[in-house]
Every structure is written in structure tokens, then in C-alpha cells.
Amino acid sequence: MTKETPAKVDMDTIVSLCRRRGFIFPSSEIYGGLSSCWDYGPLGVELKRNVKEAWWRAMVQERDDIVGLDSSILMHPKVWEASGHLERMVDPLVECKNCHLRWRQDELKGDRCPSCGGELTPARMFNVMFKTFMGPVEEEANIVYLRPETAQGMFVNFQNILSTTRKRLPFGIAQTGKAFRNEITVGTFIFRSREFEQMEIEYFVKPGTDEPWYQYWLEARLDWYVKLGIKREHLHLREHRQDELAHYARACSDVEYQFPMGWAELEGIANRGDFDLTQHAKASGKGLAYFDEDTKESIVPYVIEPSAGVDRSVLAFLCDAYDEEPDKDEKRVVLRFHPALAPIKVAVLPLSRREPLVKRAKEIHADLRQCWVTSYDDAQSIGRRYRRQDEIGTPYCVTIDFQSLEDNQVTIRERDSMNQIRIPTAVLKQTLTAKLAGEDLFTLPPGGQVWKRGE
Amino acid sequence: MTKETPAKVDMDTIVSLCRRRGFIFPSSEIYGGLSSCWDYGPLGVELKRNVKEAWWRAMVQERDDIVGLDSSILMHPKVWEASGHLERMVDPLVECKNCHLRWRQDELKGDRCPSCGGELTPARMFNVMFKTFMGPVEEEANIVYLRPETAQGMFVNFQNILSTTRKRLPFGIAQTGKAFRNEITVGTFIFRSREFEQMEIEYFVKPGTDEPWYQYWLEARLDWYVKLGIKREHLHLREHRQDELAHYARACSDVEYQFPMGWAELEGIANRGDFDLTQHAKASGKGLAYFDEDTKESIVPYVIEPSAGVDRSVLAFLCDAYDEEPDKDEKRVVLRFHPALAPIKVAVLPLSRREPLVKRAKEIHADLRQCWVTSYDDAQSIGRRYRRQDEIGTPYCVTIDFQSLEDNQVTIRERDSMNQIRIPTAVLKQTLTAKLAGEDLFTLPPGGQVWKRGE
């Protein structure tokens, strides 16, 4: 039933659906919003949690070679000196002498103000790190920065991790968390915002094994998106040209997704060599080497860094899940989320608001809620309720009708096929468990019945 | 076996254990640390995740009346004007004219500098919000603040939540997230830090029902800590005196825990009346009222706010779980975490590093890792490995010995009692599932055997 290629969706449709159903709101909206900051509503927060959880499970908990970290957003300013962010994370800005708007020089087409045609000043370099002051005195000595990436927290903890976990190469450190960049040019919706969340891995390897590990991570990360439901043909790897590479990078590729506004980066995977550990060892005077038990030598590992954006992943999962199909008078809008990502796994829908139906439906709901994020909906016709659940991507609806009170059976309705099965309530939990884990809907438990759509 | 009252632990012991085993490190440690910021290491990040997850499950997912939110850290500056934070979140600071150290006036005992005895300036008010600039120009108009609490994100989204979820009173909004306060006086370890994480609920009720709901939340929140293993006698409620109450608060109580440094706040539960919604409605010009379908009137709900600190909860769970008992020559240190909070649920320990034992142990480990956060440890004697797992709070160890290869049975060793049972590998997963859910260790599956400690 699932179409091979979904209806092309435009960004306005996604933004509007997100706003209307409570996925994503503009930050501080009652005050006119705050440029490029966003709040995740009741469904959005569950979707984002599920994306991060799927990443953490696959990258940390299900692997022997990666451990987690949660380092602070405020870090010692020397970190950014050593990493090169203070010197290099700069944009060239010009200002219009007439209207005083500022522009990124590298994005200007002509040499006059795009807004008023005024004359522009020469470019000045502007650091995109947000700075603030720690302690009561606003002076140079107290400047700290909001981290522009989570990565540096992992490099500066390299020895702490080594000594507490006794990991051997190759091994990785992973973390999710907020990062901040005071971008001049912000992006579409949640694609590029000034406050954003990352999922980053620093994977340390022996020098000389870096190239195969880099290739390994390109495949592993691409697979992760595909396993969670993004269509393979909407993803590709784009290798950076030599002139695009950061000076320390030995290689870098982006996992790109075909967004409504075009192909754009979901994740960057870089072979950073030994740049980061070497820089921090130099700047801190602390040894950040690894003692190789086999060769009895100290080495500085190379690092492969798969660095993904949480918000842009959420956006890609939303866009890719979006589907429309004609349905009688109106169209059916459905988010075909992978069950692991769906904000709500199961909706419980009593066919009427009359007792004792409601009592029974609430009992079943309370029972299911122990296992999954669920929803109880008794407002309006059953058809409209199915459509509401389709639009937010709920994989299964459980309908309780008056017959259920007599035969103790309920109906499960599947989002993607709209097929229905009727099964004994006693096997409801195990059936949903199997279905949410991806088993075929029509592997029926004993005593079950199937209706295909239209029968 | 569990002692009624644990060995009193001092903070140094906890800090040292956290550092040594990879729970918590000082931020940017290789650069000398950053005052009052901390990084959670491989075990700490799992413990903190588990605390937040237990809260989210109990407060959001298992309830019909609370929905989640994840609002941004940077918010429109008008939010802090309306909320009163700009005006009131201030500390009175004095400066020593001699040594220039600054002090909180309200914490000074005398009228001369505690450091050098110098003369002090008159007090100046200092706002504890961190400020930064959004956009390229560092000017007044671009000042934004790092939120000092997550709460305001919930108030400003009140109408968004209402319109997208169609909730009826009473209902709540919940969120976890980072907050920042530029405190002059920072606290012990992770108890009071400048960057910290909160778990907050804004629970909206009809005016007049606020008193019973306030009482309800006092009990509900106290229960939550007890259910997750904190001893009831180490918790109490401390009601604020009238002269301690914020001007808008109708009532407030702290859930306090008996930390090594004394009783201190884990969570504040306040009846805030309609202060917040009224302030934001006034400042934004947007209606933040609720239409009561029963009375056909618009009302401004009252709000009960249970506001908990994630980091101090983590610290309380660590302190309360800590136990020491004499064990032959040395003492046994054990963290008696509730299974839901334990960073690692199951450790797999092969009795030797010889094949085919290792192959079998790794198969079992790979299988268990699908279900839980696990650890594989084959270094040193089995006794030392048990001790290592005890010290990080792993509830169960699974030991594979040469006999296991013949009879296909394994040994489960329980952290708290140190009792062991031997069971068929075929029922290992279901046995661990039951045990981690709190079933009695000695409800044996068919074919199992028990050894009590010392037999």
C-alpha cells in the first residue's frame, strides 16, 4: 500500500502541519518569536526524543566500542583557542553605510547593499560563537562561550574516558546535546537555527587504519537513516572537494537528504587525523596519547567524526514520512513514521461515549499505557479519529465497540494499509508488541480475523 | 541483607568514586576546570538519562493529564521582563576596596572583607541571568539571556498547547532541560552549579481547586523519590514560612534530602496562583485564558509547579545508594541503585579467557545487549569483577563457566544479597526481565538452583 515515491511535499505544508498538530512552534511566539529558535510541542518532543534514543541505542548501547558522555555547554575558553574556533569560526561581514544592514560578504552577489543599493564597508571578521560572562564582572577575563559543537567536550575528556573505561583502540565517545552558533544567515525552519542539537561521535583509531574506518562510518551512518525509514533514493553521500576541506581534515563527506528546498546536509563524517588531540595536548600541557599494548609505544590516535544534526534529522524524518492520498472527497494525510520514531504508538478509540464502553476502553488504555506512549480519543466520528491519528503518524489504532463487551475482542487498524484485524483482548499487548517490532500484520494470533481495506 | 540505615557517606567519598569510575568529571579538566561546571562520564550519563527517563515516564507518558514540551534555551528578552526575572533575579553584591573580591552582602557575617579585612563598597544589584548577544552587533537591542529556568517556556506556550492538544483543566505541561544561573556562591559538587538541568511541571487547575492539587503534588513528588529507592527517612517536606515566599506564591514547600552536608532542596513545589499567565497576557497582549465549557466563562487557571533539579537528584540517588560493608580483608563498596536507575543492568563475566568459553560468553552478551545496557568484563579474578560491578551498582552479574558449555546453564549473582542462582540459559532473558522488574530473586524458573551466600 505504501507508495514507492511519496507525494513531493513543500516546506510550507510541513511547517503548517507541525504548527497545527503541536510538533513545532516558533520560540516565544506570543512575543513575536525569536529569530531562528524553535520549541518542540507535545508530539515534537516525543519525535525528537525517539530520534535521539534510536541513535543512542544503536551507537552506544548496542555496541561494545562506544561509550557515552554528557559534557557541559559552557567550557573553559582555552578549549576554543586550542581547537581553532576562536581564530577560524568567523564570517566576513560588511555593513551598508546607508541602511546599516549587515551581510555576509561571501554570500553577496554584487558590491552594493542588496536591500537599498547603498555603499558597503570593507569586511570585518565576526566570530559566530555566542559569548557571555561567568561571574559578576563583565570583563575580558570572564568571557566564556556557548559551545558551537559538542565535539570538543569529547576530546578534552579523552584521558578521563581512557582511564575510567580501560577501552582499547578502536573505540569511540558519543554525545547528544545543545550547541549554539550566532549565524548571520539562518536557514529554513529547523534546518539551520542558532540554537540546535547535535549527535556526535568521536571514533579513535590507530593511524593507518583511518581510511577503512572512515569508509565504515560512511556506510554505517547511511544505513542508520535507511533502517529508520528514510528512502535510500532520498539520501546520498557527497564527498568534499580538496578545496572545501578544513585544513586539518584528511577527508570529509556529507550525508545529504533531498529536502523540499533541495539536497542538504544531515550529517558530516570527517577524518580529522590527530589534529584535535594534538592541539589540546599542546595547549594544556597534558599528555593525550594512547599506550599501545601491542607495540609498547605511545601514539596519538586518529579520529573519525560522524556529526549529525538532531533537528535536521527530525525534519528529514518528517518530510520523508509525509504522504497524501486521495480519499473520497478529501485527501488523506499520513505520516508514515517508522514505529520506533512515531510519537504515539497506539491510540485507543471507543466507538461511542456511552457506558460501559468507556469504562472498558479506559481500562484497556491504562493497560497499554504501561508499555507505550498512547493516546485516548473519543471526540467525533471514528473516521475522523483515524485521520487525526494518520496525520500524526500513529501506527496502530485499537477500536473498542459494543461487540467487544460481549466477545472480549477488539479491532486493530493499521495506519499504512488501513487494514483491520479483530483479535481477543487477551492477546492485544503481545500482538501490538510484535507488530511494533515489525512483524507482518497478518500473522494472526489464535482466534483473530482480518478485514482488508474495502472488504 | 540490605541494611536499614546505610553507612553515612561523606561528600569526598562520593566525589572520588564518581571521578574514579567515570560518573562525573570536572568540566574542561585538562585546562584546570571551569568553576562549577561538570561533565557526566560513561556511567554518569546513563544514570542521568535513567533519572530523567523515570521522571518522563511517570510524569508524562503514564498520565493522561500531562503533555511534554522542549522549548529553547534562548528566549525573547520580553519573557524575562514579564516574568519578573530581569527586575528580581538579583543578588546584592559588595566589593572589597582593597583586594577587589566580590561577596554576596546577604551572606556576609561582618562588614569587612572576609578575605583580607578590607573595606567594602555599598551593595550593587547583580542579575544572575547569563546574557549574550544574538546577531552580529553587540548592542542593547540584541541582548538575549540564557534561561534561568525552563518554566517560562511552558507559560508562553500555554495557548499553543491548549489549541493543539485540546486538553481540559486540570492538565499539565512538563519539560526537562538545561538552565543557567550566574551564581556568585556555587555549591558542593553538582548540588549547585551555574549550568544545571531541571525537570519541571506546570500543572494548571481551576482557581479554588489549587489547595488540594498543591497537596496532591507534595505527596506525588515525594512518592516518586521513594519509589526509585530513596529511603523515606532521608526525605522531608519543608514548608516555606510566609516571609520566605515569593510575592506571587500562595504556598511553597521544598522536598529536602539529607545530603552529607545536611538537609537541602531537591525540588520546590509552589502554588503560583495566576501570576505567570496574567503577567504574560499583560506583557504580550495575547489572551492566555481558558474557556471553561461547564460555566461558559473564560478563566485564568492557577498553576502548581513541581520543579526538580536533575543534577541534585542524581547526587541524592548516588548518596542514598552508597553502602559499605566489611568483607574479609577489605570493605565491599556497593551502590544499591534501584534497577531502573542503575547505569548498567547486567554484566556478563566469563570465568576464564579460554575458548570456547569466551565465544559462548560473547554470544550471551550480544543477546542480552539487545534488551539492556550491559557490560562485558573478563579482566582479573571473578571476585574482583563482582566488586567492580557492585561499586557501580550493577544489579545482576551473569557468570559463564566451563560447566555452562556442558549443561547450558549460567549463574546469576545478585548485587544486594550476593546470592547466586543457576538457571538454564534458555530462560536467562525472561529471568532477568522479571528480576529487573522487581520480582523475588528466589522465584525460580523450572530447572533452576539457588545458593545463598556462604553456602
PDB file of N, CA and C in Angstrom, chain B residues 203-269:
ATOM      1  N   TYR B 203       1.355  22.696  36.340  1.00  0.00           N
ATOM      2  CA  TYR B 203       0.091  21.969  36.386  1.00  0.00           C
ATOM      3  C   TYR B 203      -1.044  22.967  36.610  1.00  0.00           C
ATOM      4  N   PHE B 204      -1.872  23.158  35.570  1.00  0.00           N
ATOM      5  CA  PHE B 204      -2.903  24.190  35.578  1.00  0.00           C
ATOM      6  C   PHE B 204      -4.219  23.651  36.123  1.00  0.00           C
ATOM      7  N   VAL B 205      -4.808  24.409  37.063  1.00  0.00           N
ATOM      8  CA  VAL B 205      -6.042  23.951  37.716  1.00  0.00           C
ATOM      9  C   VAL B 205      -7.038  25.101  37.811  1.00  0.00           C
ATOM     10  N   LYS B 206      -8.297  24.757  38.064  1.00  0.00           N
ATOM     11  CA  LYS B 206      -9.276  25.814  38.291  1.00  0.00           C
ATOM     12  C   LYS B 206      -8.998  26.504  39.625  1.00  0.00           C
ATOM     13  N   PRO B 207      -9.063  27.838  39.638  1.00  0.00           N
ATOM     14  CA  PRO B 207      -8.902  28.551  40.910  1.00  0.00           C
ATOM     15  C   PRO B 207      -9.911  28.006  41.917  1.00  0.00           C
ATOM     16  N   GLY B 208      -9.457  27.815  43.121  1.00  0.00           N
ATOM     17  CA  GLY B 208     -10.336  27.242  44.138  1.00  0.00           C
ATOM     18  C   GLY B 208     -10.048  25.762  44.359  1.00  0.00           C
ATOM     19  N   THR B 209      -9.480  25.103  43.312  1.00  0.00           N
ATOM     20  CA  THR B 209      -9.078  23.703  43.492  1.00  0.00           C
ATOM     21  C   THR B 209      -7.564  23.628  43.702  1.00  0.00           C
ATOM     22  N   ASP B 210      -6.920  24.775  43.817  1.00  0.00           N
ATOM     23  CA  ASP B 210      -5.451  24.796  43.862  1.00  0.00           C
ATOM     24  C   ASP B 210      -4.886  24.202  45.147  1.00  0.00           C
ATOM     25  N   GLU B 211      -5.577  24.414  46.263  1.00  0.00           N
ATOM     26  CA  GLU B 211      -5.048  23.913  47.526  1.00  0.00           C
ATOM     27  C   GLU B 211      -4.972  22.381  47.546  1.00  0.00           C
ATOM     28  N   PRO B 212      -6.082  21.671  47.220  1.00  0.00           N
ATOM     29  CA  PRO B 212      -5.953  20.198  47.174  1.00  0.00           C
ATOM     30  C   PRO B 212      -4.942  19.712  46.124  1.00  0.00           C
ATOM     31  N   TRP B 213      -4.852  20.393  44.988  1.00  0.00           N
ATOM     32  CA  TRP B 213      -3.868  19.965  43.988  1.00  0.00           C
ATOM     33  C   TRP B 213      -2.436  20.193  44.480  1.00  0.00           C
ATOM     34  N   TYR B 214      -2.245  21.277  45.189  1.00  0.00           N
ATOM     35  CA  TYR B 214      -0.919  21.519  45.791  1.00  0.00           C
ATOM     36  C   TYR B 214      -0.565  20.373  46.734  1.00  0.00           C
ATOM     37  N   GLN B 215      -1.505  19.979  47.582  1.00  0.00           N
ATOM     38  CA  GLN B 215      -1.277  18.853  48.492  1.00  0.00           C
ATOM     39  C   GLN B 215      -1.004  17.570  47.718  1.00  0.00           C
ATOM     40  N   TYR B 216      -1.787  17.369  46.641  1.00  0.00           N
ATOM     41  CA  TYR B 216      -1.606  16.177  45.813  1.00  0.00           C
ATOM     42  C   TYR B 216      -0.168  16.092  45.301  1.00  0.00           C
ATOM     43  N   TRP B 217       0.335  17.227  44.806  1.00  0.00           N
ATOM     44  CA  TRP B 217       1.675  17.207  44.214  1.00  0.00           C
ATOM     45  C   TRP B 217       2.783  17.038  45.256  1.00  0.00           C
ATOM     46  N   LEU B 218       2.563  17.556  46.458  1.00  0.00           N
ATOM     47  CA  LEU B 218       3.545  17.291  47.521  1.00  0.00           C
ATOM     48  C   LEU B 218       3.721  15.787  47.712  1.00  0.00           C
ATOM     49  N   GLU B 219       2.600  15.090  47.818  1.00  0.00           N
ATOM     50  CA  GLU B 219       2.654  13.638  48.031  1.00  0.00           C
ATOM     51  C   GLU B 219       3.207  12.912  46.821  1.00  0.00           C
ATOM     52  N   ALA B 220       2.700  13.308  45.636  1.00  0.00           N
ATOM     53  CA  ALA B 220       3.084  12.596  44.404  1.00  0.00           C
ATOM     54  C   ALA B 220       4.585  12.681  44.164  1.00  0.00           C
ATOM     55  N   ARG B 221       5.156  13.845  44.421  1.00  0.00           N
ATOM     56  CA  ARG B 221       6.574  14.016  44.151  1.00  0.00           C
ATOM     57  C   ARG B 221       7.448  13.324  45.196  1.00  0.00           C
ATOM     58  N   LEU B 222       7.009  13.379  46.443  1.00  0.00           N
ATOM     59  CA  LEU B 222       7.720  12.658  47.491  1.00  0.00           C
ATOM     60  C   LEU B 222       7.738  11.154  47.157  1.00  0.00           C
ATOM     61  N   ASP B 223       6.562  10.653  46.763  1.00  0.00           N
ATOM     62  CA  ASP B 223       6.443   9.238  46.398  1.00  0.00           C
ATOM     63  C   ASP B 223       7.403   8.827  45.292  1.00  0.00           C
ATOM     64  N   TRP B 224       7.576   9.730  44.335  1.00  0.00           N
ATOM     65  CA  TRP B 224       8.423   9.400  43.173  1.00  0.00           C
ATOM     66  C   TRP B 224       9.840   9.055  43.615  1.00  0.00           C
ATOM     67  N   TYR B 225      10.385   9.864  44.517  1.00  0.00           N
ATOM     68  CA  TYR B 225      11.744   9.598  45.012  1.00  0.00           C
ATOM     69  C   TYR B 225      11.796   8.290  45.797  1.00  0.00           C
ATOM     70  N   VAL B 226      10.755   8.049  46.591  1.00  0.00           N
ATOM     71  CA  VAL B 226      10.736   6.832  47.412  1.00  0.00           C
ATOM     72  C   VAL B 226      10.634   5.591  46.532  1.00  0.00           C
ATOM     73  N   LYS B 227       9.775   5.669  45.513  1.00  0.00           N
ATOM     74  CA  LYS B 227       9.620   4.510  44.611  1.00  0.00           C
ATOM     75  C   LYS B 227      10.916   4.192  43.887  1.00  0.00           C
ATOM     76  N   LEU B 228      11.736   5.190  43.673  1.00  0.00           N
ATOM     77  CA  LEU B 228      13.015   4.951  42.986  1.00  0.00           C
ATOM     78  C   LEU B 228      14.145   4.672  43.968  1.00  0.00           C
ATOM     79  N   GLY B 229      13.772   4.411  45.209  1.00  0.00           N
ATOM     80  CA  GLY B 229      14.756   3.837  46.124  1.00  0.00           C
ATOM     81  C   GLY B 229      15.302   4.738  47.209  1.00  0.00           C
ATOM     82  N   ILE B 230      14.932   6.028  47.244  1.00  0.00           N
ATOM     83  CA  ILE B 230      15.447   6.865  48.320  1.00  0.00           C
ATOM     84  C   ILE B 230      14.682   6.549  49.600  1.00  0.00           C
ATOM     85  N   LYS B 231      15.438   6.360  50.694  1.00  0.00           N
ATOM     86  CA  LYS B 231      14.799   5.960  51.948  1.00  0.00           C
ATOM     87  C   LYS B 231      13.916   7.099  52.452  1.00  0.00           C
ATOM     88  N   ARG B 232      12.714   6.756  52.865  1.00  0.00           N
ATOM     89  CA  ARG B 232      11.735   7.762  53.275  1.00  0.00           C
ATOM     90  C   ARG B 232      12.256   8.659  54.390  1.00  0.00           C
ATOM     91  N   GLU B 233      13.050   8.062  55.295  1.00  0.00           N
ATOM     92  CA  GLU B 233      13.540   8.851  56.434  1.00  0.00           C
ATOM     93  C   GLU B 233      14.635   9.831  56.025  1.00  0.00           C
ATOM     94  N   HIS B 234      15.113   9.732  54.789  1.00  0.00           N
ATOM     95  CA  HIS B 234      16.104  10.709  54.315  1.00  0.00           C
ATOM     96  C   HIS B 234      15.458  11.850  53.536  1.00  0.00           C
ATOM     97  N   LEU B 235      14.126  11.852  53.514  1.00  0.00           N
ATOM     98  CA  LEU B 235      13.385  12.899  52.797  1.00  0.00           C
ATOM     99  C   LEU B 235      12.438  13.591  53.760  1.00  0.00           C
ATOM    100  N   HIS B 236      12.261  14.887  53.587  1.00  0.00           N
ATOM    101  CA  HIS B 236      11.132  15.520  54.254  1.00  0.00           C
ATOM    102  C   HIS B 236      10.634  16.714  53.445  1.00  0.00           C
ATOM    103  N   LEU B 237       9.441  17.153  53.815  1.00  0.00           N
ATOM    104  CA  LEU B 237       8.880  18.355  53.187  1.00  0.00           C
ATOM    105  C   LEU B 237       9.115  19.512  54.133  1.00  0.00           C
ATOM    106  N   ARG B 238       9.616  20.612  53.596  1.00  0.00           N
ATOM    107  CA  ARG B 238       9.812  21.802  54.420  1.00  0.00           C
ATOM    108  C   ARG B 238       8.957  22.917  53.838  1.00  0.00           C
ATOM    109  N   GLU B 239       7.957  23.333  54.583  1.00  0.00           N
ATOM    110  CA  GLU B 239       7.068  24.377  54.082  1.00  0.00           C
ATOM    111  C   GLU B 239       7.730  25.739  54.283  1.00  0.00           C
ATOM    112  N   HIS B 240       7.640  26.578  53.266  1.00  0.00           N
ATOM    113  CA  HIS B 240       8.224  27.912  53.390  1.00  0.00           C
ATOM    114  C   HIS B 240       7.410  28.752  54.364  1.00  0.00           C
ATOM    115  N   ARG B 241       8.123  29.532  55.161  1.00  0.00           N
ATOM    116  CA  ARG B 241       7.434  30.493  56.022  1.00  0.00           C
ATOM    117  C   ARG B 241       6.886  31.616  55.152  1.00  0.00           C
ATOM    118  N   GLN B 242       5.891  32.325  55.661  1.00  0.00           N
ATOM    119  CA  GLN B 242       5.295  33.428  54.898  1.00  0.00           C
ATOM    120  C   GLN B 242       6.355  34.416  54.418  1.00  0.00           C
ATOM    121  N   ASP B 243       7.355  34.702  55.275  1.00  0.00           N
ATOM    122  CA  ASP B 243       8.341  35.719  54.887  1.00  0.00           C
ATOM    123  C   ASP B 243       9.386  35.195  53.894  1.00  0.00           C
ATOM    124  N   GLU B 244       9.336  33.885  53.619  1.00  0.00           N
ATOM    125  CA  GLU B 244      10.239  33.311  52.617  1.00  0.00           C
ATOM    126  C   GLU B 244       9.589  33.273  51.244  1.00  0.00           C
ATOM    127  N   LEU B 245       8.260  33.321  51.216  1.00  0.00           N
ATOM    128  CA  LEU B 245       7.514  33.121  49.973  1.00  0.00           C
ATOM    129  C   LEU B 245       7.775  34.247  48.986  1.00  0.00           C
ATOM    130  N   ALA B 246       7.914  33.876  47.686  1.00  0.00           N
ATOM    131  CA  ALA B 246       7.950  34.901  46.638  1.00  0.00           C
ATOM    132  C   ALA B 246       6.620  35.646  46.700  1.00  0.00           C
ATOM    133  N   HIS B 247       6.628  36.906  46.257  1.00  0.00           N
ATOM    134  CA  HIS B 247       5.444  37.757  46.452  1.00  0.00           C
ATOM    135  C   HIS B 247       4.193  37.194  45.787  1.00  0.00           C
ATOM    136  N   TYR B 248       4.379  36.421  44.698  1.00  0.00           N
ATOM    137  CA  TYR B 248       3.214  35.888  43.982  1.00  0.00           C
ATOM    138  C   TYR B 248       2.793  34.518  44.485  1.00  0.00           C
ATOM    139  N   ALA B 249       3.642  33.870  45.290  1.00  0.00           N
ATOM    140  CA  ALA B 249       3.369  32.476  45.654  1.00  0.00           C
ATOM    141  C   ALA B 249       2.333  32.404  46.770  1.00  0.00           C
ATOM    142  N   ARG B 250       1.375  31.507  46.614  1.00  0.00           N
ATOM    143  CA  ARG B 250       0.359  31.304  47.639  1.00  0.00           C
ATOM    144  C   ARG B 250       0.845  30.286  48.664  1.00  0.00           C
ATOM    145  N   ALA B 251       1.732  29.404  48.233  1.00  0.00           N
ATOM    146  CA  ALA B 251       2.312  28.413  49.143  1.00  0.00           C
ATOM    147  C   ALA B 251       3.495  27.782  48.433  1.00  0.00           C
ATOM    148  N   CYS B 252       4.443  27.301  49.204  1.00  0.00           N
ATOM    149  CA  CYS B 252       5.601  26.632  48.600  1.00  0.00           C
ATOM    150  C   CYS B 252       6.230  25.695  49.623  1.00  0.00           C
ATOM    151  N   SER B 253       6.598  24.506  49.165  1.00  0.00           N
ATOM    152  CA  SER B 253       7.317  23.565  50.022  1.00  0.00           C
ATOM    153  C   SER B 253       8.485  22.984  49.250  1.00  0.00           C
ATOM    154  N   ASP B 254       9.542  22.685  49.970  1.00  0.00           N
ATOM    155  CA  ASP B 254      10.673  22.004  49.347  1.00  0.00           C
ATOM    156  C   ASP B 254      10.677  20.538  49.742  1.00  0.00           C
ATOM    157  N   VAL B 255      10.937  19.675  48.762  1.00  0.00           N
ATOM    158  CA  VAL B 255      11.301  18.300  49.092  1.00  0.00           C
ATOM    159  C   VAL B 255      12.786  18.349  49.410  1.00  0.00           C
ATOM    160  N   GLU B 256      13.140  18.042  50.651  1.00  0.00           N
ATOM    161  CA  GLU B 256      14.554  18.093  51.036  1.00  0.00           C
ATOM    162  C   GLU B 256      15.103  16.688  51.275  1.00  0.00           C
ATOM    163  N   TYR B 257      16.377  16.539  50.945  1.00  0.00           N
ATOM    164  CA  TYR B 257      17.064  15.267  51.145  1.00  0.00           C
ATOM    165  C   TYR B 257      18.207  15.472  52.136  1.00  0.00           C
ATOM    166  N   GLN B 258      18.441  14.439  52.923  1.00  0.00           N
ATOM    167  CA  GLN B 258      19.530  14.534  53.899  1.00  0.00           C
ATOM    168  C   GLN B 258      20.871  14.208  53.239  1.00  0.00           C
ATOM    169  N   PHE B 259      21.463  15.226  52.615  1.00  0.00           N
ATOM    170  CA  PHE B 259      22.774  15.078  51.985  1.00  0.00           C
ATOM    171  C   PHE B 259      23.854  14.992  53.062  1.00  0.00           C
ATOM    172  N   PRO B 260      25.047  14.547  52.677  1.00  0.00           N
ATOM    173  CA  PRO B 260      26.152  14.528  53.655  1.00  0.00           C
ATOM    174  C   PRO B 260      26.387  15.910  54.273  1.00  0.00           C
ATOM    175  N   MET B 261      26.122  16.986  53.497  1.00  0.00           N
ATOM    176  CA  MET B 261      26.356  18.326  54.065  1.00  0.00           C
ATOM    177  C   MET B 261      25.123  18.858  54.775  1.00  0.00           C
ATOM    178  N   GLY B 262      24.089  18.045  54.901  1.00  0.00           N
ATOM    179  CA  GLY B 262      22.894  18.479  55.618  1.00  0.00           C
ATOM    180  C   GLY B 262      21.650  18.426  54.731  1.00  0.00           C
ATOM    181  N   TRP B 263      20.502  18.769  55.351  1.00  0.00           N
ATOM    182  CA  TRP B 263      19.256  18.768  54.583  1.00  0.00           C
ATOM    183  C   TRP B 263      19.313  19.863  53.522  1.00  0.00           C
ATOM    184  N   ALA B 264      18.942  19.520  52.291  1.00  0.00           N
ATOM    185  CA  ALA B 264      18.944  20.537  51.236  1.00  0.00           C
ATOM    186  C   ALA B 264      17.915  20.179  50.172  1.00  0.00           C
ATOM    187  N   GLU B 265      17.512  21.203  49.422  1.00  0.00           N
ATOM    188  CA  GLU B 265      16.390  21.082  48.488  1.00  0.00           C
ATOM    189  C   GLU B 265      16.691  20.214  47.271  1.00  0.00           C
ATOM    190  N   LEU B 266      15.787  19.264  47.007  1.00  0.00           N
ATOM    191  CA  LEU B 266      15.801  18.503  45.760  1.00  0.00           C
ATOM    192  C   LEU B 266      14.850  19.121  44.760  1.00  0.00           C
ATOM    193  N   GLU B 267      13.760  19.646  45.306  1.00  0.00           N
ATOM    194  CA  GLU B 267      12.662  20.073  44.443  1.00  0.00           C
ATOM    195  C   GLU B 267      11.811  21.080  45.203  1.00  0.00           C
ATOM    196  N   GLY B 268      11.336  22.104  44.506  1.00  0.00           N
ATOM    197  CA  GLY B 268      10.401  23.043  45.100  1.00  0.00           C
ATOM    198  C   GLY B 268       9.033  22.849  44.480  1.00  0.00           C
ATOM    199  N   ILE B 269       8.000  22.855  45.322  1.00  0.00           N
ATOM    200  CA  ILE B 269       6.634  22.708  44.809  1.00  0.00           C
ATOM    201  C   ILE B 269       5.854  23.934  45.255  1.00  0.00           C
TER     202      ILE B 269
END
